[in-house]
Amino acid sequence: MTVAEHSIRAKVDAGRRLSAEDGQWLYASADLHTLGQLANQVRERRHGRSAYYNINRHINYTNYCVLRCKFCSFFRPWQKEAADGYELTVPQIADQAAEACSRGATEVHIVGGLHPRLPFSYYTDMCREIRRRCPRMCIKAFTAIEIIHFTRIAKPRMSIRDVLVALREAGLDALPGGGAEIFDPRVHDEAFKNKVGEAEWFEVHRTAHELGIFTNATMLYGHVETPAERIAHLIKLREHQDESLRSRPANFNCLVPLPFVPEGSALSHLPGPTGLTNLRTLAVCRLMADNIPHLKAFWIMQGIKLSQVSLNWGVDDLDGTVVHYDITKRDGASTHQEITVDTLHRLIREAGCTPIERDTLYRRVLRTPDAWTTGDPVDPGCGTGS
Ligand code: V47
């Protein structure tokens, strides 16, 4: 065992924090199985052999976007009125949510492009209508980038706080983690130049946490960034979480590392991360982001087979049934990307874990044949605050 490995192992055993240098060593030098064993140790300390999933529905309300992020294949420019550009109406979105509700979903996850014309009332109406038709469904919606967009399109302009308060009054429960990409000015300029940066992303999540709204955090990796830049990103999230845990009524529930899917993007010449980079990154995330309770392998982007393997490399959550997803499409065509609860159970059990259905705020979901209720937090001491 090298000196570096010995020192990192001692820190993990003692539940002590890893440094940026430790993180870089883990990326560059750790044997994959050592890395998995260390990450699994942290995962088991928090979650035992439980593996979480939810019954959810992802809804992408428009692909029109004023931005042109190079990594994104989802956006369509409004000016060109692309043949495959779309925007859903509020009744169409509420119909999708109601259909999900009737199939037992506990969450809708709603995100879309930054549409140049839709008014702020479209977003509050969307939440209000879903809340009216599906009173118990958790509405997890709008990345930090969309929230900043709303502050600008509202007439008169609104603060981040006022936008979040208005959305919460309309029914919003939680924010997803998207839009964080990689917090680094060089990477920002190279891959998503005109998007709001790190300061605004954190301001939205800080404000949400101050208001008691739980959020997630993402890291989009495997494009133009270096491993050192990924580690720096994770440390910034960890520092933010320290502050939220110390002084705010809400915090990050879950970290979601997103592997770059090159197909159809302006960076399609890049190969995208390999399976081993994905596994390594998930394990490093578990070890570095020591204060974020859950680590999610979003199976749509990680692939279901690697997501299953990752349950022994630090991951404790697989997201959910999803049903439709438009932001990345592996086969380049269909948005229908669905997994059944039976399949999730089979994959989780085969990985040696116990499947546990959770809601957005990581409370246990208890089901009878035709109803569900929420029970205790799956992980007492973190998460819902309830
Ligand atoms: O913000 C865009 C990323 C995000 C690509 O919070 C891409 O539980 C890979 O944030 N390759 C949206 N990634 C998805 C997201 C998410 C997904 C699942 C769960 C949660 C959660 C959040 O997807 C965007 C962007 O960072 N993205 N294009 C691409 N080509």
PDB file of C-alpha atoms and ligand atoms in Angstrom, residues 54 56 58 60 69-75 107 109 111 140 143-146 175-182 195 201 215-221 223 254-265 296-301 317 319-320 322 325 327-330 358 360 362, ligand 1:
ATOM      1  CA  ASN A  54     -38.805   6.687  -6.881  1.00  0.00           C
ATOM      2  CA  ASN A  56     -41.590   9.625 -11.080  1.00  0.00           C
ATOM      3  CA  HIS A  58     -39.753  13.683 -16.098  1.00  0.00           C
ATOM      4  CA  ASN A  60     -39.511  18.697 -20.496  1.00  0.00           C
ATOM      5  CA  CYS A  69     -24.436  25.505 -24.749  1.00  0.00           C
ATOM      6  CA  LYS A  70     -21.969  23.405 -26.711  1.00  0.00           C
ATOM      7  CA  PHE A  71     -22.615  20.241 -24.700  1.00  0.00           C
ATOM      8  CA  CYS A  72     -26.380  20.389 -25.241  1.00  0.00           C
ATOM      9  CA  SER A  73     -28.234  18.572 -28.031  1.00  0.00           C
ATOM     10  CA  PHE A  74     -31.667  19.381 -26.604  1.00  0.00           C
ATOM     11  CA  PHE A  75     -32.060  23.091 -27.371  1.00  0.00           C
ATOM     12  CA  GLU A 107     -42.900  13.126  -8.206  1.00  0.00           C
ATOM     13  CA  HIS A 109     -39.378  16.434 -12.374  1.00  0.00           C
ATOM     14  CA  VAL A 111     -37.205  21.275 -16.600  1.00  0.00           C
ATOM     15  CA  LYS A 140     -39.457  19.138  -8.295  1.00  0.00           C
ATOM     16  CA  THR A 143     -32.891  24.357 -12.500  1.00  0.00           C
ATOM     17  CA  ALA A 144     -31.088  27.355 -11.037  1.00  0.00           C
ATOM     18  CA  ILE A 145     -30.550  28.620 -14.597  1.00  0.00           C
ATOM     19  CA  GLU A 146     -34.306  28.661 -15.233  1.00  0.00           C
ATOM     20  CA  LEU A 175     -35.381  22.144  -7.050  1.00  0.00           C
ATOM     21  CA  PRO A 176     -33.443  19.661  -9.207  1.00  0.00           C
ATOM     22  CA  GLY A 177     -29.678  20.012  -9.419  1.00  0.00           C
ATOM     23  CA  GLY A 178     -29.182  20.830 -13.095  1.00  0.00           C
ATOM     24  CA  GLY A 179     -27.210  23.652 -14.635  1.00  0.00           C
ATOM     25  CA  ALA A 180     -24.179  23.429 -12.346  1.00  0.00           C
ATOM     26  CA  GLU A 181     -22.025  21.821 -15.090  1.00  0.00           C
ATOM     27  CA  ILE A 182     -18.434  22.470 -13.872  1.00  0.00           C
ATOM     28  CA  LYS A 195     -24.927  30.690 -19.314  1.00  0.00           C
ATOM     29  CA  TRP A 201     -26.107  28.960  -9.400  1.00  0.00           C
ATOM     30  CA  THR A 215     -32.414  20.970  -3.697  1.00  0.00           C
ATOM     31  CA  ASN A 216     -30.054  18.622  -5.543  1.00  0.00           C
ATOM     32  CA  ALA A 217     -26.672  19.347  -7.125  1.00  0.00           C
ATOM     33  CA  THR A 218     -25.165  18.057 -10.373  1.00  0.00           C
ATOM     34  CA  MET A 219     -21.751  17.826 -11.996  1.00  0.00           C
ATOM     35  CA  LEU A 220     -21.613  17.424 -15.776  1.00  0.00           C
ATOM     36  CA  TYR A 221     -18.312  15.693 -16.533  1.00  0.00           C
ATOM     37  CA  HIS A 223     -16.256  16.928 -21.834  1.00  0.00           C
ATOM     38  CA  CYS A 254     -28.554  14.442  -3.428  1.00  0.00           C
ATOM     39  CA  LEU A 255     -25.542  14.740  -5.710  1.00  0.00           C
ATOM     40  CA  VAL A 256     -26.123  13.698  -9.321  1.00  0.00           C
ATOM     41  CA  PRO A 257     -22.971  13.282 -11.454  1.00  0.00           C
ATOM     42  CA  LEU A 258     -24.013  13.483 -15.126  1.00  0.00           C
ATOM     43  CA  PRO A 259     -21.735  11.882 -17.740  1.00  0.00           C
ATOM     44  CA  PHE A 260     -21.531  13.957 -20.907  1.00  0.00           C
ATOM     45  CA  VAL A 261     -23.495  12.404 -23.804  1.00  0.00           C
ATOM     46  CA  PRO A 262     -21.846  13.815 -26.964  1.00  0.00           C
ATOM     47  CA  GLU A 263     -24.362  12.678 -29.632  1.00  0.00           C
ATOM     48  CA  GLY A 264     -25.950  15.595 -31.450  1.00  0.00           C
ATOM     49  CA  SER A 265     -24.115  18.318 -29.502  1.00  0.00           C
ATOM     50  CA  LYS A 296     -27.545   9.242  -7.566  1.00  0.00           C
ATOM     51  CA  ALA A 297     -26.635   7.299 -10.702  1.00  0.00           C
ATOM     52  CA  PHE A 298     -29.094   8.797 -13.195  1.00  0.00           C
ATOM     53  CA  TRP A 299     -29.581   5.635 -15.230  1.00  0.00           C
ATOM     54  CA  ILE A 300     -30.758   7.513 -18.323  1.00  0.00           C
ATOM     55  CA  MET A 301     -27.250   8.960 -18.743  1.00  0.00           C
ATOM     56  CA  ASP A 317     -30.009   6.058  -5.522  1.00  0.00           C
ATOM     57  CA  ASP A 319     -33.622   8.141  -9.703  1.00  0.00           C
ATOM     58  CA  GLY A 320     -36.834   6.579 -10.949  1.00  0.00           C
ATOM     59  CA  VAL A 322     -38.665   8.473 -15.644  1.00  0.00           C
ATOM     60  CA  TYR A 325     -36.742  12.079 -21.266  1.00  0.00           C
ATOM     61  CA  ILE A 327     -32.524  16.142 -22.870  1.00  0.00           C
ATOM     62  CA  THR A 328     -30.351  13.182 -23.825  1.00  0.00           C
ATOM     63  CA  LYS A 329     -31.587  10.351 -26.017  1.00  0.00           C
ATOM     64  CA  ARG A 330     -29.207   7.420 -26.337  1.00  0.00           C
ATOM     65  CA  ARG A 358     -38.617   7.024  -1.484  1.00  0.00           C
ATOM     66  CA  THR A 360     -38.526  13.495  -3.477  1.00  0.00           C
ATOM     67  CA  TYR A 362     -36.288  10.921   0.857  1.00  0.00           C
TER      68      TYR A 362
HETATM   69  O1  V47 B   1     -28.708  20.924 -16.609  1.00  0.00           O
HETATM   70  C1  V47 B   1     -27.406  18.674 -20.843  1.00  0.00           C
HETATM   71  C2  V47 B   1     -27.226  18.177 -18.363  1.00  0.00           C
HETATM   72  C3  V47 B   1     -28.964  18.568 -16.961  1.00  0.00           C
HETATM   73  C4  V47 B   1     -26.251  17.030 -21.617  1.00  0.00           C
HETATM   74  O2  V47 B   1     -31.717  16.753  -9.581  1.00  0.00           O
HETATM   75  C5  V47 B   1     -26.333  16.889 -20.242  1.00  0.00           C
HETATM   76  O3  V47 B   1     -32.409  14.707  -9.302  1.00  0.00           O
HETATM   77  C6  V47 B   1     -25.081  14.990 -20.325  1.00  0.00           C
HETATM   78  O4  V47 B   1     -29.982  18.072 -14.021  1.00  0.00           O
HETATM   79  N1  V47 B   1     -24.945  15.082 -21.666  1.00  0.00           N
HETATM   80  C7  V47 B   1     -30.421  18.226 -16.728  1.00  0.00           C
HETATM   81  N2  V47 B   1     -25.752  15.886 -19.588  1.00  0.00           N
HETATM   82  C8  V47 B   1     -30.557  16.906 -15.979  1.00  0.00           C
HETATM   83  C9  V47 B   1     -30.440  17.075 -14.505  1.00  0.00           C
HETATM   84  C10 V47 B   1     -30.918  15.998 -13.617  1.00  0.00           C
HETATM   85  C11 V47 B   1     -31.163  14.739 -14.116  1.00  0.00           C
HETATM   86  C12 V47 B   1     -31.635  13.774 -13.242  1.00  0.00           C
HETATM   87  C13 V47 B   1     -31.872  14.031 -11.926  1.00  0.00           C
HETATM   88  C14 V47 B   1     -31.616  15.297 -11.430  1.00  0.00           C
HETATM   89  C15 V47 B   1     -31.923  15.613 -10.022  1.00  0.00           C
HETATM   90  C16 V47 B   1     -31.134  16.293 -12.271  1.00  0.00           C
HETATM   91  O5  V47 B   1     -28.456  17.680 -17.933  1.00  0.00           O
HETATM   92  C17 V47 B   1     -28.633  19.900 -17.521  1.00  0.00           C
HETATM   93  C18 V47 B   1     -27.213  19.664 -17.982  1.00  0.00           C
HETATM   94  O6  V47 B   1     -26.328  19.808 -16.918  1.00  0.00           O
HETATM   95  N3  V47 B   1     -27.031  17.943 -19.790  1.00  0.00           N
HETATM   96  N4  V47 B   1     -26.943  18.132 -21.971  1.00  0.00           N
HETATM   97  C19 V47 B   1     -25.518  16.069 -22.350  1.00  0.00           C
HETATM   98  N5  V47 B   1     -25.369  16.153 -23.675  1.00  0.00           N
END
